[in-house]
Short mmCIF file of C-alpha atoms in Angstrom, two decimals:
data_model
loop_
_atom_site.label_atom_id
_atom_site.label_comp_id
_atom_site.label_asym_id
_atom_site.label_seq_id
_atom_site.Cartn_x
_atom_site.Cartn_y
_atom_site.Cartn_z
CA GLN A 741 7.03 -16.98 -3.89
CA ARG A 742 8.32 -15.79 -7.39
CA TRP A 743 5.34 -13.27 -7.22
CA TYR A 744 6.61 -11.74 -3.86
CA ASP A 745 10.28 -11.80 -5.13
CA TYR A 746 9.20 -9.64 -8.01
CA THR A 747 6.95 -7.39 -6.40
CA GLY A 748 8.47 -7.08 -3.10
CA THR A 749 5.06 -7.76 -1.46
CA SER A 750 3.78 -10.15 0.91
CA LEU A 751 0.72 -12.30 1.41
CA GLU A 752 -0.49 -9.87 3.84
CA ASN A 753 -0.29 -6.94 1.53
CA MET A 754 -1.90 -8.81 -1.41
CA LYS A 755 -5.21 -9.70 0.42
CA ASN A 756 -8.47 -8.16 -0.69
CA SER A 757 -7.90 -5.31 -3.32
CA GLY A 758 -3.83 -4.94 -2.15
CA TRP A 759 -2.77 -6.66 -5.28
CA GLN A 760 -3.97 -3.77 -7.37
CA VAL A 761 -0.85 -1.32 -6.02
CA VAL A 762 1.44 -3.53 -8.40
CA HIS A 763 -0.67 -2.88 -11.46
CA HIS A 764 -0.14 -0.06 -13.75
CA PRO A 765 -2.80 2.68 -13.19
CA GLU A 766 -3.67 2.90 -16.67
CA HIS A 767 -4.37 -0.80 -16.73
CA VAL A 768 -5.93 -1.85 -13.37
CA ASP A 769 -9.60 -0.76 -14.17
CA ARG A 770 -9.52 -3.34 -17.27
CA VAL A 771 -8.09 -6.03 -15.04
CA ILE A 772 -10.75 -5.58 -12.45
CA LYS A 773 -13.46 -5.67 -14.83
CA GLY A 774 -12.11 -8.70 -16.57
CA LEU A 775 -11.57 -10.74 -13.44
CA LYS A 776 -15.13 -9.65 -12.23
CA ASN A 777 -16.52 -10.86 -15.46
CA SER A 778 -14.62 -14.29 -15.24
CA ILE A 779 -15.75 -14.70 -11.50
CA LYS A 780 -19.27 -14.03 -12.57
CA THR A 781 -19.46 -16.53 -15.51
CA GLY A 782 -16.68 -18.92 -14.40
CA GLU A 783 -14.80 -18.21 -17.64
CA ILE A 784 -10.96 -18.43 -17.98
CA TRP A 785 -9.54 -15.07 -17.73
CA GLU A 786 -6.55 -13.81 -19.59
CA ASP A 787 -5.02 -10.50 -20.30
CA ILE A 788 -1.46 -8.86 -20.94
CA TYR A 789 -0.39 -5.65 -18.55
CA PRO A 790 2.64 -4.26 -16.91
CA LEU A 791 3.24 -5.18 -13.23
CA LYS A 792 5.58 -3.07 -11.07
CA SER A 793 8.56 -4.73 -9.56
CA LYS A 794 10.03 -4.03 -6.26
CA GLU A 795 12.66 -1.60 -7.71
CA GLY A 796 9.51 0.29 -9.40
CA ASN A 797 10.05 -0.82 -12.77
CA TYR A 798 7.37 -2.25 -14.97
CA ASN A 799 7.29 -5.63 -16.88
CA TRP A 800 4.88 -7.06 -19.19
CA PHE A 801 2.93 -10.04 -18.01
CA LEU A 802 0.70 -12.40 -19.54
CA SER A 803 -1.84 -13.41 -16.71
CA ARG A 804 -4.08 -16.16 -16.82
CA ALA A 805 -6.76 -17.51 -14.18
CA SER A 806 -8.92 -20.68 -14.29
CA ALA A 807 -11.70 -22.03 -12.00
CA ILE A 808 -11.30 -24.97 -9.94
CA ARG A 809 -14.56 -26.93 -9.53
CA ASP A 810 -15.74 -29.56 -7.15
CA GLU A 811 -17.41 -32.65 -8.26
CA ASP A 812 -20.64 -30.82 -8.60
CA GLY A 813 -19.09 -28.12 -10.88
CA LYS A 814 -19.04 -25.46 -8.19
CA ILE A 815 -16.09 -23.07 -8.13
CA ILE A 816 -14.11 -23.60 -5.25
CA GLN A 817 -11.11 -21.50 -5.96
CA TRP A 818 -9.31 -19.81 -8.83
CA PHE A 819 -5.90 -20.79 -10.04
CA GLY A 820 -3.77 -18.12 -11.78
CA THR A 821 -0.41 -17.54 -13.27
CA ASN A 822 1.84 -14.56 -14.46
CA THR A 823 4.45 -15.13 -17.15
CA ASP A 824 6.82 -12.23 -17.74
CA ILE A 825 6.80 -11.61 -21.52
CA THR A 826 8.53 -8.40 -21.53
CA VAL A 827 11.07 -9.46 -23.87
CA GLN A 828 8.49 -10.90 -26.28
CA LYS A 829 6.45 -7.66 -26.00
CA ASN A 830 9.49 -5.45 -26.66
CA ALA A 831 10.29 -7.50 -29.73
CA GLU A 832 6.91 -7.16 -30.90
CA ASP A 833 6.95 -3.54 -30.39
CA LYS A 834 10.16 -3.07 -32.34
CA ILE A 835 8.88 -5.14 -35.42
CA ARG A 836 5.56 -3.30 -35.29
CA GLU A 837 7.74 0.05 -35.31
CA SER A 838 9.93 -1.12 -38.22
CA GLU A 839 6.90 -2.31 -40.37
CA GLU A 840 5.38 1.24 -39.59
CA ARG A 841 8.47 3.03 -40.63
CA PHE A 842 8.68 0.84 -43.88
CA ARG A 843 5.09 1.67 -44.65
CA ASN A 844 5.65 5.33 -44.20
CA VAL A 845 8.48 5.38 -46.38
CA ALA A 846 6.94 2.97 -49.04
CA ASN A 847 3.68 5.23 -49.11
CA SER A 848 5.69 8.24 -49.40
CA ALA A 849 7.70 6.98 -52.46
CA PRO A 850 6.76 8.01 -55.96
CA VAL A 851 7.03 4.87 -57.47
CA MET A 852 4.67 1.63 -57.19
CA ILE A 853 5.84 -0.72 -54.54
CA TRP A 854 4.61 -4.23 -53.90
CA MET A 855 5.82 -7.16 -51.68
CA ALA A 856 5.08 -11.01 -51.76
CA GLY A 857 5.72 -13.56 -49.34
CA THR A 858 7.68 -16.86 -49.92
CA ASP A 859 4.42 -18.35 -51.01
CA LYS A 860 4.49 -16.03 -53.90
CA LEU A 861 1.40 -14.21 -52.96
CA ALA A 862 1.46 -10.52 -52.92
CA ASN A 863 1.05 -9.01 -49.21
CA PHE A 864 1.75 -5.56 -49.59
CA PHE A 865 0.98 -2.59 -52.22
CA ASN A 866 2.02 1.06 -51.46
CA LYS A 867 -0.48 3.86 -51.97
CA GLU A 868 1.15 4.73 -55.31
CA TRP A 869 0.14 1.19 -56.64
CA LEU A 870 -3.36 1.30 -55.38
CA HIS A 871 -3.77 4.81 -56.75
CA PHE A 872 -2.58 3.77 -60.02
CA THR A 873 -4.85 0.61 -60.40
CA GLY A 874 -7.60 2.29 -58.59
CA ARG A 875 -8.07 -0.83 -56.81
CA ASN A 876 -7.86 -1.47 -52.83
CA PHE A 877 -5.58 -3.80 -51.08
CA GLU A 878 -8.37 -6.72 -50.69
CA GLU A 879 -8.61 -6.73 -54.71
CA GLU A 880 -4.61 -6.69 -55.12
CA LYS A 881 -3.55 -9.11 -52.58
CA GLY A 882 -2.69 -12.49 -53.21
CA ASN A 883 -2.65 -12.98 -57.02
CA GLY A 884 -5.29 -10.32 -57.40
CA TRP A 885 -2.89 -7.88 -58.72
CA ALA A 886 -2.53 -10.03 -61.77
CA GLU A 887 -6.05 -9.40 -63.02
CA GLY A 888 -4.68 -5.98 -64.11
CA VAL A 889 -1.92 -7.34 -66.33
CA HIS A 890 -2.75 -6.93 -70.24
CA PRO A 891 -3.86 -10.51 -71.60
CA ALA A 892 -0.73 -10.34 -74.10
CA ASP A 893 1.69 -9.94 -71.24
CA PHE A 894 0.02 -12.19 -68.80
CA LYS A 895 1.53 -15.52 -69.36
CA ARG A 896 5.23 -14.22 -69.77
CA CYS A 897 4.57 -11.97 -66.72
CA LEU A 898 3.87 -14.79 -64.32
CA ASN A 899 6.49 -17.06 -65.90
CA VAL A 900 9.09 -14.45 -65.03
CA TYR A 901 7.45 -13.76 -61.67
CA PHE A 902 7.25 -17.48 -60.57
CA GLU A 903 10.79 -18.56 -62.12
CA ALA A 904 12.50 -15.93 -60.20
CA PHE A 905 10.74 -16.88 -56.79
CA ASP A 906 11.65 -20.29 -57.42
CA LYS A 907 15.28 -19.35 -58.03
CA GLN A 908 15.18 -16.79 -55.52
CA GLU A 909 16.62 -14.38 -57.90
CA GLU A 910 16.13 -10.81 -58.73
CA PHE A 911 14.15 -10.21 -61.82
CA TYR A 912 13.21 -7.22 -64.09
CA MET A 913 10.33 -7.18 -66.56
CA GLU A 914 8.26 -4.68 -68.28
CA TYR A 915 4.72 -5.17 -69.01
CA ARG A 916 1.38 -3.41 -69.52
CA LEU A 917 -0.95 -2.98 -66.32
CA LYS A 918 -4.32 -1.24 -66.36
CA LYS A 919 -4.73 1.94 -64.87
CA ASN A 920 -7.50 3.30 -62.95
CA ASP A 921 -8.77 4.94 -66.05
CA GLY A 922 -9.36 1.48 -67.68
CA GLU A 923 -6.30 2.06 -70.09
CA TYR A 924 -3.22 -0.15 -70.10
CA ARG A 925 0.42 1.56 -69.32
CA TRP A 926 3.55 0.07 -69.74
CA ILE A 927 5.51 -0.31 -66.32
CA SER A 928 8.84 -1.71 -65.44
#
C-alpha cells in the first residue's frame, strides 16, 4: 500500500512494464538490465535510484529483490522492498561536496597541508606536499610521510606529533623533510 500511496498508482497500473513510469528515465534501463540479470541467475538484486511520487517529485530509494524458492530450489516468486533513503543520500551528497570544496582549497594553497585521523595516521596530503616530497599519496599515507623526516629529527618529531594527538592539542615544530631532489629542507 505504501508503494501505491507514494506513487499514486494502482496494481493495475503497475502490471507488466507499467512500473517503469515511476522510474527516472536516466535510470530505468540500468534497473531493467539488473532485474533481468537477477531473474536469469536467481541472485539477489539491489540498486539505488530515484522514484517519482504522485506529486511528480523524485526521492531516492534503495531497492532489493530476493527470490523465493520452493523445496526443490525452483523460484516461485520474487519479494522486493523499496526504502526511501533521500535524507541519507542528500547528506552524503553534501558531505561529498564539502570534501570536494576542501580538497580544491587545500590543493590550491601555496603551502604544504596534511591531515590525519584520530588513529594518528595521515589520510590527506595536498598537491603542494606531494610535489615537495616527490612521492604519491600511497607512499605518504599512514605513517609513510615519516620516511622523509631527517634521521636526526625523527624521534623528536614523532614525539611532538603523538603527544599532541594524545592530548588533543595544537602543536608547532620545525624539522627537516626530504625534498623531491633528495635534499632535506627545514619546514615548520
